[in-house]
Tab-separated table of C-alpha atoms and ligand atoms in Angstrom:
chain	number	residue	atom	x	y	z
A	1	UNK	CA	-49.784	-4.480	30.625
A	2	UNK	CA	-46.949	-1.962	30.485
A	3	UNK	CA	-46.775	0.280	27.490
A	4	UNK	CA	-43.231	0.352	26.088
A	5	UNK	CA	-41.579	3.728	26.515
A	6	UNK	CA	-40.397	5.311	23.261
A	7	UNK	CA	-37.476	7.463	24.287
A	8	UNK	CA	-35.910	9.900	21.896
A	9	UNK	CA	-32.193	9.643	21.150
A	10	UNK	CA	-31.746	13.031	22.787
A	11	UNK	CA	-33.291	11.728	26.029
A	12	UNK	CA	-31.135	8.619	25.914
A	13	UNK	CA	-28.022	10.709	25.271
A	14	UNK	CA	-28.835	12.954	28.220
A	15	UNK	CA	-29.323	9.932	30.459
A	16	UNK	CA	-25.978	8.475	29.343
A	17	UNK	CA	-24.238	11.741	30.248
A	18	UNK	CA	-25.926	11.710	33.622
A	19	UNK	CA	-24.852	8.111	34.293
A	20	UNK	CA	-21.293	8.639	33.060
A	21	UNK	CA	-19.504	7.834	36.314
A	22	UNK	CA	-21.362	4.585	36.946
A	23	UNK	CA	-20.746	3.585	33.341
A	24	UNK	CA	-16.997	4.150	33.706
A	25	UNK	CA	-16.938	2.074	36.915
A	26	UNK	CA	-18.639	-0.817	35.111
A	27	UNK	CA	-16.251	-0.523	32.159
A	28	UNK	CA	-13.411	-0.992	34.654
A	29	UNK	CA	-14.789	-4.437	35.515
A	30	UNK	CA	-14.554	-5.449	31.864
A	31	UNK	CA	-11.047	-3.983	31.561
A	32	UNK	CA	-9.849	-5.974	34.589
A	33	UNK	CA	-10.222	-9.261	32.695
A	34	UNK	CA	-6.921	-10.016	30.888
A	35	UNK	CA	-8.449	-11.490	27.728
A	36	UNK	CA	-5.215	-11.678	25.710
A	37	UNK	CA	-5.979	-13.864	22.716
A	38	UNK	CA	-2.384	-14.352	21.550
A	39	UNK	CA	-1.252	-16.177	24.711
A	40	UNK	CA	-2.581	-19.627	25.598
A	41	UNK	CA	-2.053	-18.962	29.322
A	42	UNK	CA	-4.950	-16.465	29.086
A	43	UNK	CA	-7.443	-18.873	27.530
A	44	UNK	CA	-9.357	-19.051	30.824
A	45	UNK	CA	-9.509	-15.246	31.005
A	46	UNK	CA	-10.829	-15.103	27.451
A	47	UNK	CA	-13.653	-17.460	28.431
A	48	UNK	CA	-14.277	-15.481	31.616
A	49	UNK	CA	-14.529	-12.279	29.566
A	50	UNK	CA	-17.053	-13.878	27.197
A	51	UNK	CA	-19.108	-15.035	30.203
A	52	UNK	CA	-18.939	-11.568	31.818
A	53	UNK	CA	-20.226	-9.986	28.611
A	54	UNK	CA	-23.018	-12.505	28.204
A	55	UNK	CA	-24.158	-11.910	31.761
A	56	UNK	CA	-24.037	-8.139	31.296
A	57	UNK	CA	-25.922	-8.363	28.009
A	58	UNK	CA	-28.725	-10.338	29.685
A	59	UNK	CA	-28.852	-7.838	32.537
A	60	UNK	CA	-29.382	-4.853	30.211
A	61	UNK	CA	-32.236	-6.541	28.356
A	62	UNK	CA	-30.671	-8.240	25.354
A	63	UNK	CA	-32.203	-11.598	24.490
A	64	UNK	CA	-31.080	-14.952	23.031
A	65	UNK	CA	-27.742	-14.196	24.685
A	66	UNK	CA	-25.305	-17.048	24.216
A	67	UNK	CA	-21.610	-17.779	24.451
A	68	UNK	CA	-21.177	-19.719	21.232
A	69	UNK	CA	-18.153	-21.967	20.849
A	70	UNK	CA	-15.909	-21.917	17.786
A	71	UNK	CA	-12.785	-23.978	17.221
A	72	UNK	CA	-10.969	-21.059	18.805
A	73	UNK	CA	-12.279	-18.455	21.238
A	74	UNK	CA	-16.047	-18.143	21.711
A	75	UNK	CA	-18.328	-15.638	20.033
A	76	UNK	CA	-20.868	-13.843	22.240
A	77	UNK	CA	-24.249	-13.266	20.604
A	78	UNK	CA	-27.334	-11.393	21.803
A	79	UNK	CA	-30.204	-9.495	20.196
A	80	UNK	CA	-33.268	-7.316	20.679
A	81	UNK	CA	-35.767	-7.794	17.866
A	82	UNK	CA	-38.944	-6.043	18.945
A	83	UNK	CA	-39.162	-3.257	16.389
A	84	UNK	CA	-41.291	-4.873	13.684
A	85	UNK	CA	-40.966	-3.150	10.344
A	86	UNK	CA	-37.827	-1.289	11.471
A	87	UNK	CA	-34.395	-2.154	10.085
A	88	UNK	CA	-31.864	-4.413	11.833
A	89	UNK	CA	-28.250	-3.571	12.626
A	90	UNK	CA	-25.528	-6.074	13.408
A	91	UNK	CA	-23.098	-4.616	15.953
A	92	UNK	CA	-19.642	-6.186	15.935
A	93	UNK	CA	-16.895	-5.704	18.512
A	94	UNK	CA	-13.941	-7.681	19.829
A	95	UNK	CA	-13.391	-8.481	23.475
A	96	UNK	CA	-9.887	-9.890	23.049
A	97	UNK	CA	-6.891	-7.644	23.600
A	98	UNK	CA	-3.239	-7.487	22.584
A	99	UNK	CA	-0.438	-8.774	24.831
A	100	UNK	CA	0.942	-6.204	27.289
A	101	UNK	CA	4.673	-6.564	26.807
A	102	UNK	CA	6.889	-4.665	27.507
A	103	UNK	CA	5.218	-4.700	30.911
A	104	UNK	CA	7.758	-2.455	32.659
A	105	UNK	CA	6.866	0.451	30.386
A	106	UNK	CA	3.347	0.663	31.809
A	107	UNK	CA	2.895	3.441	34.347
A	108	UNK	CA	0.111	1.423	35.971
A	109	UNK	CA	-0.552	-2.309	35.690
A	110	UNK	CA	-2.389	-2.913	32.372
A	111	UNK	CA	-5.363	-4.700	33.940
A	112	UNK	CA	-5.884	-2.274	36.812
A	113	UNK	CA	-7.786	0.501	35.031
A	114	UNK	CA	-7.437	4.067	36.308
A	115	UNK	CA	-8.816	7.405	35.180
A	116	UNK	CA	-6.204	10.112	34.814
A	117	UNK	CA	-6.230	13.417	32.887
A	118	UNK	CA	-9.611	12.656	31.366
A	119	UNK	CA	-8.676	9.236	29.984
A	120	UNK	CA	-9.140	5.689	31.197
A	121	UNK	CA	-5.879	3.721	31.090
A	122	UNK	CA	-5.812	-0.074	30.602
A	123	UNK	CA	-5.078	-2.654	27.927
A	124	UNK	CA	-8.216	-2.793	25.766
A	125	UNK	CA	-9.456	0.652	26.894
A	126	UNK	CA	-9.887	1.858	23.311
A	127	UNK	CA	-9.154	-1.336	21.325
A	128	UNK	CA	-11.803	-2.521	21.636
A	129	UNK	CA	-13.491	-3.070	25.016
A	130	UNK	CA	-14.242	0.590	25.699
A	131	UNK	CA	-15.668	1.053	22.236
A	132	UNK	CA	-17.835	-2.076	22.258
A	133	UNK	CA	-19.046	-1.144	25.748
A	134	UNK	CA	-20.479	2.112	24.350
A	135	UNK	CA	-22.940	0.032	22.370
A	136	UNK	CA	-24.056	-1.994	25.384
A	137	UNK	CA	-24.615	1.139	27.453
A	138	UNK	CA	-26.744	2.689	24.715
A	139	UNK	CA	-28.924	-0.425	24.603
A	140	UNK	CA	-29.250	-0.290	28.379
A	141	UNK	CA	-30.284	3.369	28.309
A	142	UNK	CA	-32.944	2.724	25.653
A	143	UNK	CA	-34.348	-0.420	27.286
A	144	UNK	CA	-34.344	0.502	30.974
A	145	UNK	CA	-37.689	0.530	32.785
A	146	UNK	CA	-39.640	-1.092	29.983
A	147	UNK	CA	-38.213	1.048	27.189
A	148	UNK	CA	-37.634	0.025	23.597
A	149	UNK	CA	-35.112	0.633	20.819
A	150	UNK	CA	-35.965	2.456	17.578
A	151	UNK	CA	-34.683	-0.502	15.548
A	152	UNK	CA	-33.645	-4.132	15.879
A	153	UNK	CA	-30.134	-4.934	17.055
A	154	UNK	CA	-27.955	-8.050	16.950
A	155	UNK	CA	-24.608	-8.241	18.737
A	156	UNK	CA	-21.646	-10.316	17.548
A	157	UNK	CA	-18.681	-10.034	19.907
A	158	UNK	CA	-15.521	-11.819	18.879
A	159	UNK	CA	-12.524	-13.095	20.865
A	160	UNK	CA	-9.905	-13.544	18.133
A	161	UNK	CA	-9.709	-10.245	16.264
A	162	UNK	CA	-6.190	-9.439	17.431
A	163	UNK	CA	-4.892	-12.767	16.137
A	164	UNK	CA	-6.485	-12.671	12.704
A	165	UNK	CA	-10.112	-13.780	13.329
A	166	UNK	CA	-9.194	-17.269	12.196
A	167	UNK	CA	-12.518	-18.909	13.025
A	168	UNK	CA	-14.903	-16.030	12.473
A	169	UNK	CA	-15.544	-16.402	8.735
A	170	UNK	CA	-16.543	-20.007	9.324
A	171	UNK	CA	-18.822	-18.969	12.201
A	172	UNK	CA	-20.510	-16.309	10.073
A	173	UNK	CA	-21.000	-18.669	7.128
A	174	UNK	CA	-22.583	-21.176	9.539
A	175	UNK	CA	-24.977	-18.601	11.035
A	176	UNK	CA	-26.163	-16.481	8.131
A	177	UNK	CA	-29.870	-16.415	9.115
A	178	UNK	CA	-29.024	-15.569	12.738
A	179	UNK	CA	-26.778	-12.683	11.664
A	180	UNK	CA	-28.866	-11.360	8.767
A	181	UNK	CA	-29.222	-7.571	9.014
A	182	UNK	CA	-29.587	-4.425	6.938
A	183	UNK	CA	-26.361	-2.842	8.085
A	184	UNK	CA	-23.349	-3.636	10.279
A	185	UNK	CA	-21.911	-1.153	12.766
A	186	UNK	CA	-18.436	-1.328	14.284
A	187	UNK	CA	-16.696	0.987	16.733
A	188	UNK	CA	-13.044	-0.108	16.490
A	189	UNK	CA	-11.444	2.731	14.525
A	190	UNK	CA	-10.006	6.184	15.241
A	191	UNK	CA	-11.169	9.719	14.608
A	192	UNK	CA	-9.080	11.820	12.215
A	193	UNK	CA	-7.976	13.923	15.203
A	194	UNK	CA	-9.359	15.117	18.521
A	195	UNK	CA	-12.319	17.369	17.720
A	196	UNK	CA	-12.805	15.772	14.277
A	197	UNK	CA	-15.238	12.859	14.720
A	198	UNK	CA	-15.003	10.568	11.709
A	199	UNK	CA	-16.672	7.790	9.808
A	200	UNK	CA	-14.095	5.421	8.332
A	201	UNK	CA	-15.163	4.205	4.889
A	202	UNK	CA	-12.041	2.268	3.903
A	203	UNK	CA	-9.726	-0.176	5.664
A	204	UNK	CA	-6.621	-1.908	4.429
A	205	UNK	CA	-6.374	-5.671	4.211
A	206	UNK	CA	-3.407	-7.699	5.355
A	207	UNK	CA	-1.385	-10.794	4.714
A	208	UNK	CA	1.098	-11.983	7.324
A	209	UNK	CA	4.031	-14.300	6.525
A	210	UNK	CA	6.980	-15.954	8.201
A	211	UNK	CA	10.271	-16.561	6.419
A	212	UNK	CA	12.674	-19.244	7.678
A	213	UNK	CA	16.195	-19.472	6.252
A	214	UNK	CA	18.448	-22.452	6.990
A	215	UNK	CA	22.103	-22.931	6.089
A	216	UNK	CA	24.028	-25.590	7.986
A	217	UNK	CA	22.445	-28.277	10.158
A	218	UNK	CA	24.231	-26.811	13.218
A	219	UNK	CA	25.611	-23.491	14.393
A	220	UNK	CA	29.206	-23.116	13.153
A	221	UNK	CA	32.411	-21.682	14.641
A	222	UNK	CA	32.817	-18.426	12.761
A	223	UNK	CA	36.604	-18.761	12.804
A	224	UNK	CA	36.748	-22.261	11.408
A	225	UNK	CA	34.043	-21.694	8.764
A	226	UNK	CA	33.560	-17.925	8.478
A	227	UNK	CA	34.288	-16.607	5.001
A	228	UNK	CA	33.706	-19.950	3.334
A	229	UNK	CA	30.022	-20.680	3.970
A	230	UNK	CA	26.886	-18.549	3.542
A	231	UNK	CA	25.590	-16.883	6.694
A	232	UNK	CA	21.788	-17.360	6.855
A	233	UNK	CA	21.303	-14.040	8.681
A	234	UNK	CA	23.233	-12.209	5.968
A	235	UNK	CA	21.281	-14.015	3.241
A	236	UNK	CA	17.952	-13.231	4.908
A	237	UNK	CA	18.906	-9.565	5.205
A	238	UNK	CA	19.917	-9.435	1.539
A	239	UNK	CA	16.627	-10.995	0.515
A	240	UNK	CA	14.635	-8.579	2.663
A	241	UNK	CA	16.524	-5.506	1.456
A	242	UNK	CA	15.864	-6.531	-2.135
A	243	UNK	CA	12.102	-6.486	-1.498
A	244	UNK	CA	12.080	-2.694	-1.907
A	245	UNK	CA	13.809	-0.332	-4.312
A	246	UNK	CA	15.275	3.117	-3.685
A	247	UNK	CA	11.827	4.702	-3.983
A	248	UNK	CA	10.426	2.394	-1.277
A	249	UNK	CA	8.402	0.570	-3.870
A	250	UNK	CA	7.911	-3.152	-3.363
A	251	UNK	CA	9.877	-5.059	-6.013
A	252	UNK	CA	7.813	-8.262	-5.964
A	253	UNK	CA	6.586	-8.686	-9.561
A	254	UNK	CA	2.829	-8.172	-9.808
A	255	UNK	CA	2.550	-6.672	-6.298
A	256	UNK	CA	0.800	-3.504	-7.514
A	257	UNK	CA	-1.157	-5.091	-10.368
A	258	UNK	CA	-4.561	-4.951	-8.709
A	259	UNK	CA	-4.145	-1.721	-6.750
A	260	UNK	CA	-7.118	0.502	-7.519
A	261	UNK	CA	-5.978	4.024	-8.323
A	262	UNK	CA	-7.154	6.776	-6.022
A	263	UNK	CA	-10.028	8.729	-7.521
A	264	UNK	CA	-9.426	12.412	-8.159
A	265	UNK	CA	-12.377	13.464	-6.015
A	266	UNK	CA	-11.020	11.373	-3.152
A	267	UNK	CA	-7.528	12.820	-3.460
A	268	UNK	CA	-9.063	16.268	-3.490
A	269	UNK	CA	-11.220	15.563	-0.430
A	270	UNK	CA	-8.162	14.298	1.465
A	271	UNK	CA	-6.112	17.336	0.619
A	272	UNK	CA	-8.742	19.486	2.321
A	273	UNK	CA	-8.638	17.448	5.565
A	274	UNK	CA	-6.880	19.241	8.415
A	275	UNK	CA	-3.824	16.962	8.147
A	276	UNK	CA	-1.095	18.134	10.451
A	277	UNK	CA	2.319	16.568	9.965
A	278	UNK	CA	3.328	17.722	13.438
A	279	UNK	CA	0.418	15.826	14.996
A	280	UNK	CA	1.192	12.772	12.868
A	281	UNK	CA	4.788	12.835	14.176
A	282	UNK	CA	3.533	13.185	17.736
A	283	UNK	CA	1.169	10.251	17.249
A	284	UNK	CA	4.116	8.242	15.937
A	285	UNK	CA	6.261	9.514	18.847
A	286	UNK	CA	9.004	10.611	16.435
A	287	UNK	CA	11.748	12.913	17.723
A	288	UNK	CA	11.701	16.406	16.189
A	289	UNK	CA	13.515	16.708	12.837
A	290	UNK	CA	13.326	13.000	12.091
A	291	UNK	CA	12.090	12.823	8.507
A	292	UNK	CA	9.144	10.653	7.492
A	293	UNK	CA	9.780	7.990	4.897
A	294	UNK	CA	7.548	6.197	2.414
A	295	UNK	CA	6.791	5.339	-1.164
A	296	UNK	CA	7.894	8.075	-3.547
A	297	UNK	CA	5.176	10.077	-5.261
A	298	UNK	CA	2.478	9.834	-2.565
A	299	UNK	CA	1.426	12.012	0.356
A	300	UNK	CA	1.474	10.671	3.894
A	301	UNK	CA	-2.303	10.130	3.932
A	302	UNK	CA	-2.149	8.380	0.568
A	303	UNK	CA	0.687	6.165	1.828
A	304	UNK	CA	-1.269	4.951	4.859
A	305	UNK	CA	-4.797	4.946	3.459
A	306	UNK	CA	-4.517	3.984	-0.186
A	307	UNK	CA	-1.176	2.295	-0.854
A	308	UNK	CA	-0.110	-1.254	-0.048
A	309	UNK	CA	2.979	-1.830	2.065
A	310	UNK	CA	5.447	-4.518	2.943
A	311	UNK	CA	6.797	-4.305	6.490
A	312	UNK	CA	9.254	-6.442	8.404
A	313	UNK	CA	7.551	-6.969	11.770
A	314	UNK	CA	10.306	-8.984	13.383
A	315	UNK	CA	13.672	-10.577	12.650
A	316	UNK	CA	15.696	-12.975	14.720
A	317	UNK	CA	18.487	-15.491	14.650
A	318	UNK	CA	21.994	-16.049	15.951
A	319	UNK	CA	23.529	-14.787	19.136
A	320	UNK	CA	21.630	-12.201	21.131
A	321	UNK	CA	22.953	-12.785	24.662
A	322	UNK	CA	25.335	-10.732	26.739
A	323	UNK	CA	28.883	-10.229	25.480
A	324	UNK	CA	30.199	-11.839	22.318
A	325	UNK	CA	29.912	-15.264	20.759
A	326	UNK	CA	31.691	-16.065	17.516
A	327	UNK	CA	29.122	-18.096	15.662
A	328	UNK	CA	27.463	-18.523	12.298
A	329	UNK	CA	23.871	-19.358	13.125
A	330	UNK	CA	22.276	-22.303	11.375
A	331	UNK	CA	18.990	-20.386	10.942
A	332	UNK	CA	17.512	-16.926	10.562
A	333	UNK	CA	13.856	-15.889	10.635
A	334	UNK	CA	11.615	-12.954	9.881
A	335	UNK	CA	7.933	-12.029	10.149
A	336	UNK	CA	6.592	-9.902	7.309
A	337	UNK	CA	3.239	-8.369	6.635
A	338	UNK	CA	1.712	-6.551	3.711
A	339	UNK	CA	-1.127	-4.069	4.203
A	340	UNK	CA	-3.355	-4.291	1.166
A	341	UNK	CA	-5.785	-2.002	-0.589
A	342	UNK	CA	-8.733	-2.616	-2.908
A	343	UNK	CA	-8.702	-4.650	-5.181
A	344	UNK	CA	-5.739	-6.693	-3.937
A	345	UNK	CA	-6.452	-10.248	-2.850
A	346	UNK	CA	-4.536	-11.342	0.281
A	347	UNK	CA	-4.073	-14.925	-0.902
A	348	UNK	CA	-2.832	-13.743	-4.269
A	349	UNK	CA	-0.365	-11.269	-2.780
A	350	UNK	CA	0.886	-13.839	-0.258
A	351	UNK	CA	1.577	-16.223	-3.136
A	352	UNK	CA	3.422	-13.517	-5.090
A	353	UNK	CA	5.664	-12.665	-2.128
A	354	UNK	CA	6.275	-16.309	-1.249
A	355	UNK	CA	7.075	-17.337	-4.822
A	356	UNK	CA	9.365	-14.341	-5.242
A	357	UNK	CA	11.299	-15.170	-2.061
A	358	UNK	CA	11.635	-18.821	-3.068
A	359	UNK	CA	12.698	-17.885	-6.605
A	360	UNK	CA	15.321	-15.392	-5.469
A	361	UNK	CA	16.740	-17.590	-2.675
A	362	UNK	CA	20.399	-18.419	-3.384
A	363	UNK	CA	21.444	-22.101	-3.480
A	364	UNK	CA	23.482	-21.599	-0.299
A	365	UNK	CA	20.373	-21.772	1.933
A	366	UNK	CA	16.939	-23.377	2.219
A	367	UNK	CA	14.060	-20.939	2.410
A	368	UNK	CA	10.584	-21.706	3.721
A	369	UNK	CA	7.693	-19.229	3.649
A	370	UNK	CA	4.501	-19.748	5.684
A	371	UNK	CA	1.341	-17.654	5.523
A	372	UNK	CA	0.111	-16.933	9.076
A	373	UNK	CA	-3.105	-15.027	8.418
A	374	UNK	CA	-4.860	-12.878	5.859
A	375	UNK	CA	-7.710	-10.370	5.745
A	376	UNK	CA	-9.332	-8.555	2.860
A	377	UNK	CA	-9.438	-4.764	2.405
A	378	UNK	CA	-12.777	-2.970	2.334
A	379	UNK	CA	-14.265	0.202	0.957
A	380	UNK	CA	-17.862	1.390	1.495
A	381	UNK	CA	-19.238	4.062	-0.839
A	382	UNK	CA	-19.761	7.248	1.190
A	383	UNK	CA	-22.983	7.842	-0.713
A	384	UNK	CA	-24.551	4.872	1.086
A	385	UNK	CA	-27.477	6.099	3.229
A	386	UNK	CA	-26.234	4.235	6.314
A	387	UNK	CA	-22.844	5.940	6.077
A	388	UNK	CA	-24.570	9.303	5.793
A	389	UNK	CA	-26.614	8.424	8.904
A	390	UNK	CA	-23.332	7.743	10.686
A	391	UNK	CA	-22.007	11.194	9.876
A	392	UNK	CA	-25.193	12.880	11.097
A	393	UNK	CA	-25.156	10.812	14.292
A	394	UNK	CA	-21.588	11.937	15.036
A	395	UNK	CA	-22.550	15.577	14.623
A	396	UNK	CA	-25.399	15.073	17.104
A	397	UNK	CA	-23.169	13.190	19.537
A	398	UNK	CA	-20.308	15.705	19.330
A	399	UNK	CA	-22.198	19.008	19.234
A	400	UNK	CA	-20.267	21.860	17.678
A	401	UNK	CA	-17.803	19.541	15.903
A	402	UNK	CA	-17.681	18.967	12.168
A	403	UNK	CA	-17.653	15.246	11.282
A	404	UNK	CA	-15.730	13.922	8.300
A	405	UNK	CA	-15.078	10.824	6.184
A	406	UNK	CA	-11.689	9.145	6.431
A	407	UNK	CA	-9.987	5.918	5.499
A	408	UNK	CA	-7.679	4.046	7.840
A	409	UNK	CA	-4.503	2.063	7.333
A	410	UNK	CA	-5.543	-0.577	9.885
A	411	UNK	CA	-7.466	-3.770	9.198
A	412	UNK	CA	-10.774	-5.205	10.384
A	413	UNK	CA	-11.144	-8.216	8.088
A	414	UNK	CA	-14.728	-8.995	9.122
A	415	UNK	CA	-15.935	-5.921	7.213
A	416	UNK	CA	-15.250	-7.650	3.882
A	417	UNK	CA	-16.975	-10.797	5.175
A	418	UNK	CA	-20.078	-8.824	6.175
A	419	UNK	CA	-20.199	-7.396	2.666
A	420	UNK	CA	-19.564	-10.645	0.805
A	421	UNK	CA	-21.345	-13.220	2.976
A	422	UNK	CA	-24.174	-11.225	4.560
A	423	UNK	CA	-24.425	-8.609	1.809
A	424	UNK	CA	-24.365	-5.721	4.284
A	425	UNK	CA	-22.287	-2.539	4.320
A	426	UNK	CA	-20.525	-1.537	7.546
A	427	UNK	CA	-20.651	1.838	9.266
A	428	UNK	CA	-17.297	2.280	11.020
A	429	UNK	CA	-18.151	4.727	13.765
A	430	UNK	CA	-14.996	4.713	15.894
A	431	UNK	CA	-14.007	7.329	18.428
A	432	UNK	CA	-10.446	6.320	19.312
A	433	UNK	CA	-7.434	8.537	18.730
A	434	UNK	CA	-4.248	7.387	17.003
A	435	UNK	CA	-2.222	8.713	19.945
A	436	UNK	CA	-4.012	6.463	22.456
A	437	UNK	CA	-1.321	3.757	22.349
A	438	UNK	CA	-3.430	0.899	20.955
A	439	UNK	CA	-1.251	-2.263	20.960
A	440	UNK	CA	1.377	-0.409	23.043
A	441	UNK	CA	2.081	0.263	26.740
A	442	UNK	CA	-0.216	2.766	28.507
A	443	UNK	CA	-3.200	2.286	26.206
A	444	UNK	CA	-5.925	4.808	27.040
A	445	UNK	CA	-9.299	6.118	25.876
A	446	UNK	CA	-10.419	9.750	26.193
A	447	UNK	CA	-13.577	9.731	28.279
A	448	UNK	CA	-14.911	12.753	26.412
A	449	UNK	CA	-14.820	10.719	23.206
A	450	UNK	CA	-16.266	7.700	25.018
A	451	UNK	CA	-19.213	9.879	26.084
A	452	UNK	CA	-19.542	11.448	22.615
A	453	UNK	CA	-19.402	7.971	21.087
A	454	UNK	CA	-22.300	6.794	23.265
A	455	UNK	CA	-24.385	9.853	22.411
A	456	UNK	CA	-23.613	9.322	18.715
A	457	UNK	CA	-24.646	5.666	18.822
A	458	UNK	CA	-27.908	6.665	20.550
A	459	UNK	CA	-28.585	9.026	17.641
A	460	UNK	CA	-27.428	6.492	15.060
A	461	UNK	CA	-30.235	4.044	15.904
A	462	UNK	CA	-32.858	6.766	15.647
A	463	UNK	CA	-31.397	8.079	12.382
A	464	UNK	CA	-30.944	4.648	10.776
A	465	UNK	CA	-34.506	3.673	11.717
A	466	UNK	CA	-35.698	6.702	9.768
A	467	UNK	CA	-33.242	6.357	6.890
A	468	UNK	CA	-33.074	2.691	5.926
Y	501	BES	N1	-8.769	-1.641	15.993
Y	501	BES	C1	-7.810	-2.254	15.136
Y	501	BES	C2	-7.974	-1.884	13.675
Y	501	BES	C3	-7.632	-0.443	13.398
Y	501	BES	C4	-6.375	0.035	13.698
Y	501	BES	C5	-8.555	0.365	12.821
Y	501	BES	C6	-6.076	1.361	13.454
Y	501	BES	C7	-8.264	1.688	12.577
Y	501	BES	C8	-7.022	2.186	12.902
Y	501	BES	C9	-7.897	-3.754	15.245
Y	501	BES	O1	-8.139	-4.199	16.538
Y	501	BES	C10	-6.579	-4.336	14.811
Y	501	BES	O2	-5.572	-4.054	15.387
Y	501	BES	N2	-6.615	-5.133	13.765
Y	501	BES	C11	-5.464	-5.858	13.305
Y	501	BES	C12	-6.000	-6.905	12.387
Y	501	BES	C13	-5.046	-8.008	12.033
Y	501	BES	C14	-4.552	-8.773	13.233
Y	501	BES	C15	-5.704	-8.940	11.056
Y	501	BES	C16	-4.501	-4.940	12.583
Y	501	BES	O3	-4.905	-3.986	11.906
Y	501	BES	O4	-3.300	-5.166	12.714
Y	502	ZN	ZN1	-6.147	-3.962	17.683
């Protein structure tokens, strides 16, 4: 009989540092699979990515590993449950990635990962393959050669996060006993800034809509009819402009009704964060001297972390080819999304926006509004012991750096589902940087943060096992 080896987190962290180069080479294999969930032509790659992960999870010692079908892309599950009496964490990550367009802006092909200037470049490097891979490598380092983990772990890896996790809530509701845990852990967020490792305790929700405006049944000659009929593009623009007032406040009645006011202690804590407007501009790639813009009466951090928004994500219609064409298009279209904060309800806000657009539509056009997807906001109290464990783990994983609590303007809808359906809080221990081009060309992940993230996760399991 072999006696299981109880390694300390410090030993595991040291081993991960030692194995860094091999780990990066293996991550490249995962990054080479173009698992783009938005494009049906990549469905085979999505399945191949799920299979690659399942195989890797078995190889590192996870058990009950299975590629589990949903009505959309499969979920990959695996666990290690040999720490009786110790708590259980549910680790979530997503193996799908965003599309790569515009392809010609990539300095290297998006699915041919390379290491340059201390970062690994590829689509999915930071969002989220590199970050979910940290968790697998920590498991491997604990379990190798008959070792064991300080607590029980379950893995839930999703393939539809970037397209709204349409089938995940259903999957979770159908597998509550399988997924039951004391805490969820996700690495799919950013640090406040390089050198400031962070636990994210709040995420915004989202509701995504499409607006279709139709005038005539056909495109019209703009000489014959121009000036005498409504132009759907003009009408759509008027409707969109009217959605905000001069203070950049959303004019949809009831939009702000359920927005929870920022607590004074939170506002105070944020004002002491090392926020640097220059860095924020760099992250946003804004030319020097270009002013920021947002809702009147709020700071930049408040605008992105604690205020809801309405953004036009795309608009199209009419003639867009070379040269000129004198036409009044029959149709015009736009994609809109609202980022939401506690206690806004995505379905409720979608209905408010839709009803408002339908009510304010002039009789000269037909307007149709479709909800594409929605996700709820989330907020975890920073007093929660698991969140405090997360902060300590970061300080062990990034020695010499001071870790902090932040919120984020992005959305990970499953966090609200974990809270409501499984009754577990989520520790968002993410080590990306906002300047790493997630969703954009030349996505990258700083390898120093990748290494620090792995060390932190190694410490997190030891700390949570003691704390929960
Ligand atoms: N990793 C992001 C979420 C994120 C972004 C967290 C920025 C922290 C900072 C995630 O992969 C993502 O992009 N989510 C989508 C969700 C949407 C499609 C429902 C988002 O926020 O747009
Ligand atoms: Zn993303």
